[in-house]
Structure formats: C-alpha cells, structure tokens
Amino acid sequence: MITESLCIAAISHLRQRLLDDMAVRRFSQGTQRNYLRDVGRFAMFLGRLGVTN
C-alpha cells in the first residue's frame, strides 16, 4: 500500500522530471505551465494519481 507521503514524493519527483525534460527541450515557461496543468487535468479525468503499483 502506498502511503500519502510516499505518493506525494513520487508525484513531486515525476513533476520535477517533467520540468527538467521540458527545460532541456527549451519549452517556454507558458508551455511548461500548460503541460503541468493539462497533466493534472488528465489525472483528474482518469480519477487517480499517476503512481501505480
């Protein structure tokens, strides 16, 4: 079972990895903000967080 703190840490790691990847690809700040927003919306649509067992 994944605890809430472990889940938050995993999400923070994935979020930072996404930000790092977008920075390497020279995405603008606006594009990065939009990607993060849309990933969050997609997770809400799926009804779960991005962490799987």
mmCIF file of N, CA and C in Angstrom:
data_model
loop_
_atom_site.group_PDB
_atom_site.id
_atom_site.type_symbol
_atom_site.label_atom_id
_atom_site.label_comp_id
_atom_site.label_asym_id
_atom_site.label_seq_id
_atom_site.Cartn_x
_atom_site.Cartn_y
_atom_site.Cartn_z
ATOM 1 N N MET A 1 0.842 -1.179 0.000
ATOM 2 C CA MET A 1 0.000 0.000 0.000
ATOM 3 C C MET A 1 0.891 1.248 0.000
ATOM 4 N N ILE A 2 0.528 2.196 -0.803
ATOM 5 C CA ILE A 2 1.301 3.432 -0.908
ATOM 6 C C ILE A 2 0.736 4.449 0.084
ATOM 7 N N THR A 3 1.598 4.979 0.937
ATOM 8 C CA THR A 3 1.155 5.996 1.873
ATOM 9 C C THR A 3 1.036 7.328 1.158
ATOM 10 N N GLU A 4 0.306 8.244 1.759
ATOM 11 C CA GLU A 4 0.090 9.553 1.137
ATOM 12 C C GLU A 4 1.400 10.312 0.954
ATOM 13 N N SER A 5 2.283 10.263 1.951
ATOM 14 C CA SER A 5 3.550 10.990 1.829
ATOM 15 C C SER A 5 4.427 10.397 0.731
ATOM 16 N N LEU A 6 4.420 9.078 0.590
ATOM 17 C CA LEU A 6 5.177 8.432 -0.482
ATOM 18 C C LEU A 6 4.593 8.800 -1.839
ATOM 19 N N CYS A 7 3.285 8.860 -1.904
ATOM 20 C CA CYS A 7 2.604 9.225 -3.143
ATOM 21 C C CYS A 7 2.954 10.659 -3.538
ATOM 22 N N ILE A 8 2.946 11.568 -2.585
ATOM 23 C CA ILE A 8 3.288 12.969 -2.855
ATOM 24 C C ILE A 8 4.742 13.083 -3.296
ATOM 25 N N ALA A 9 5.623 12.337 -2.649
ATOM 26 C CA ALA A 9 7.040 12.360 -3.034
ATOM 27 C C ALA A 9 7.225 11.844 -4.457
ATOM 28 N N ALA A 10 6.498 10.792 -4.816
ATOM 29 C CA ALA A 10 6.595 10.241 -6.167
ATOM 30 C C ALA A 10 6.081 11.238 -7.192
ATOM 31 N N ILE A 11 4.985 11.905 -6.874
ATOM 32 C CA ILE A 11 4.434 12.904 -7.788
ATOM 33 C C ILE A 11 5.398 14.071 -7.926
ATOM 34 N N SER A 12 5.982 14.506 -6.818
ATOM 35 C CA SER A 12 6.947 15.603 -6.871
ATOM 36 C C SER A 12 8.135 15.229 -7.750
ATOM 37 N N HIS A 13 8.588 13.985 -7.646
ATOM 38 C CA HIS A 13 9.705 13.515 -8.471
ATOM 39 C C HIS A 13 9.306 13.511 -9.951
ATOM 40 N N LEU A 14 8.125 13.003 -10.251
ATOM 41 C CA LEU A 14 7.666 12.964 -11.638
ATOM 42 C C LEU A 14 7.466 14.369 -12.194
ATOM 43 N N ARG A 15 6.934 15.263 -11.355
ATOM 44 C CA ARG A 15 6.733 16.649 -11.776
ATOM 45 C C ARG A 15 8.068 17.302 -12.099
ATOM 46 N N GLN A 16 9.057 17.096 -11.233
ATOM 47 C CA GLN A 16 10.372 17.687 -11.464
ATOM 48 C C GLN A 16 11.028 17.093 -12.704
ATOM 49 N N ARG A 17 10.848 15.812 -12.909
ATOM 50 C CA ARG A 17 11.414 15.173 -14.104
ATOM 51 C C ARG A 17 10.785 15.752 -15.367
ATOM 52 N N LEU A 18 9.474 15.958 -15.343
ATOM 53 C CA LEU A 18 8.793 16.566 -16.483
ATOM 54 C C LEU A 18 9.319 17.974 -16.728
ATOM 55 N N LEU A 19 9.472 18.760 -15.660
ATOM 56 C CA LEU A 19 10.006 20.116 -15.800
ATOM 57 C C LEU A 19 11.424 20.101 -16.360
ATOM 58 N N ASP A 20 12.255 19.194 -15.866
ATOM 59 C CA ASP A 20 13.633 19.091 -16.364
ATOM 60 C C ASP A 20 13.661 18.727 -17.845
ATOM 61 N N ASP A 21 12.836 17.772 -18.229
ATOM 62 C CA ASP A 21 12.785 17.356 -19.633
ATOM 63 C C ASP A 21 12.325 18.501 -20.534
ATOM 64 N N MET A 22 11.341 19.251 -20.080
ATOM 65 C CA MET A 22 10.854 20.373 -20.885
ATOM 66 C C MET A 22 11.898 21.481 -20.974
ATOM 67 N N ALA A 23 12.666 21.692 -19.905
ATOM 68 C CA ALA A 23 13.719 22.713 -19.925
ATOM 69 C C ALA A 23 14.817 22.331 -20.915
ATOM 70 N N VAL A 24 15.186 21.052 -20.935
ATOM 71 C CA VAL A 24 16.204 20.577 -21.876
ATOM 72 C C VAL A 24 15.736 20.803 -23.312
ATOM 73 N N ARG A 25 14.443 20.643 -23.524
ATOM 74 C CA ARG A 25 13.884 20.826 -24.866
ATOM 75 C C ARG A 25 13.547 22.291 -25.165
ATOM 76 N N ARG A 26 13.904 23.157 -24.215
ATOM 77 C CA ARG A 26 13.740 24.602 -24.361
ATOM 78 C C ARG A 26 12.280 25.029 -24.552
ATOM 79 N N PHE A 27 11.360 24.361 -23.829
ATOM 80 C CA PHE A 27 9.965 24.773 -23.855
ATOM 81 C C PHE A 27 9.849 26.094 -23.109
ATOM 82 N N SER A 28 8.986 26.967 -23.567
ATOM 83 C CA SER A 28 8.791 28.244 -22.883
ATOM 84 C C SER A 28 8.106 28.008 -21.535
ATOM 85 N N GLN A 29 8.180 29.008 -20.658
ATOM 86 C CA GLN A 29 7.539 28.900 -19.338
ATOM 87 C C GLN A 29 6.034 28.687 -19.486
ATOM 88 N N GLY A 30 5.436 29.367 -20.450
ATOM 89 C CA GLY A 30 3.998 29.204 -20.682
ATOM 90 C C GLY A 30 3.648 27.788 -21.107
ATOM 91 N N THR A 31 4.446 27.220 -21.975
ATOM 92 C CA THR A 31 4.218 25.844 -22.420
ATOM 93 C C THR A 31 4.379 24.876 -21.260
ATOM 94 N N GLN A 32 5.396 25.086 -20.437
ATOM 95 C CA GLN A 32 5.601 24.221 -19.271
ATOM 96 C C GLN A 32 4.409 24.309 -18.325
ATOM 97 N N ARG A 33 3.941 25.513 -18.075
ATOM 98 C CA ARG A 33 2.783 25.708 -17.199
ATOM 99 C C ARG A 33 1.561 24.986 -17.774
ATOM 100 N N ASN A 34 1.342 25.111 -19.090
ATOM 101 C CA ASN A 34 0.199 24.461 -19.726
ATOM 102 C C ASN A 34 0.299 22.940 -19.657
ATOM 103 N N TYR A 35 1.486 22.390 -19.889
ATOM 104 C CA TYR A 35 1.673 20.944 -19.804
ATOM 105 C C TYR A 35 1.349 20.446 -18.395
ATOM 106 N N LEU A 36 1.871 21.131 -17.378
ATOM 107 C CA LEU A 36 1.609 20.709 -15.998
ATOM 108 C C LEU A 36 0.118 20.776 -15.677
ATOM 109 N N ARG A 37 -0.533 21.836 -16.116
ATOM 110 C CA ARG A 37 -1.975 21.976 -15.891
ATOM 111 C C ARG A 37 -2.729 20.837 -16.561
ATOM 112 N N ASP A 38 -2.377 20.554 -17.806
ATOM 113 C CA ASP A 38 -3.103 19.535 -18.556
ATOM 114 C C ASP A 38 -2.839 18.123 -18.045
ATOM 115 N N VAL A 39 -1.631 17.858 -17.563
ATOM 116 C CA VAL A 39 -1.350 16.551 -16.956
ATOM 117 C C VAL A 39 -2.207 16.379 -15.700
ATOM 118 N N GLY A 40 -2.333 17.442 -14.907
ATOM 119 C CA GLY A 40 -3.187 17.387 -13.721
ATOM 120 C C GLY A 40 -4.640 17.149 -14.074
ATOM 121 N N ARG A 41 -5.112 17.813 -15.109
ATOM 122 C CA ARG A 41 -6.496 17.613 -15.558
ATOM 123 C C ARG A 41 -6.711 16.191 -16.062
ATOM 124 N N PHE A 42 -5.727 15.662 -16.761
ATOM 125 C CA PHE A 42 -5.839 14.297 -17.265
ATOM 126 C C PHE A 42 -5.905 13.298 -16.112
ATOM 127 N N ALA A 43 -5.080 13.511 -15.090
ATOM 128 C CA ALA A 43 -5.109 12.636 -13.912
ATOM 129 C C ALA A 43 -6.471 12.705 -13.231
ATOM 130 N N MET A 44 -7.050 13.905 -13.152
ATOM 131 C CA MET A 44 -8.385 14.036 -12.558
ATOM 132 C C MET A 44 -9.422 13.311 -13.412
ATOM 133 N N PHE A 45 -9.302 13.401 -14.729
ATOM 134 C CA PHE A 45 -10.213 12.713 -15.636
ATOM 135 C C PHE A 45 -10.151 11.204 -15.415
ATOM 136 N N LEU A 46 -8.932 10.691 -15.248
ATOM 137 C CA LEU A 46 -8.767 9.262 -15.017
ATOM 138 C C LEU A 46 -9.250 8.855 -13.631
ATOM 139 N N GLY A 47 -9.309 9.822 -12.720
ATOM 140 C CA GLY A 47 -9.784 9.540 -11.377
ATOM 141 C C GLY A 47 -8.747 8.930 -10.469
ATOM 142 N N ARG A 48 -7.481 9.116 -10.814
ATOM 143 C CA ARG A 48 -6.420 8.580 -9.960
ATOM 144 C C ARG A 48 -5.151 9.377 -10.194
ATOM 145 N N LEU A 49 -4.195 9.157 -9.306
ATOM 146 C CA LEU A 49 -2.901 9.797 -9.452
ATOM 147 C C LEU A 49 -2.039 8.986 -10.405
ATOM 148 N N GLY A 50 -0.924 9.559 -10.822
ATOM 149 C CA GLY A 50 -0.061 8.906 -11.793
ATOM 150 C C GLY A 50 0.818 7.809 -11.236
ATOM 151 N N VAL A 51 0.691 7.492 -9.965
ATOM 152 C CA VAL A 51 1.528 6.468 -9.343
ATOM 153 C C VAL A 51 0.791 5.138 -9.406
ATOM 154 N N THR A 52 1.465 4.122 -9.910
ATOM 155 C CA THR A 52 0.856 2.794 -9.990
ATOM 156 C C THR A 52 1.679 1.800 -9.197
ATOM 157 N N ASN A 53 1.069 0.702 -8.855
ATOM 158 C CA ASN A 53 1.770 -0.357 -8.109
ATOM 159 C C ASN A 53 2.553 -1.220 -9.039
#
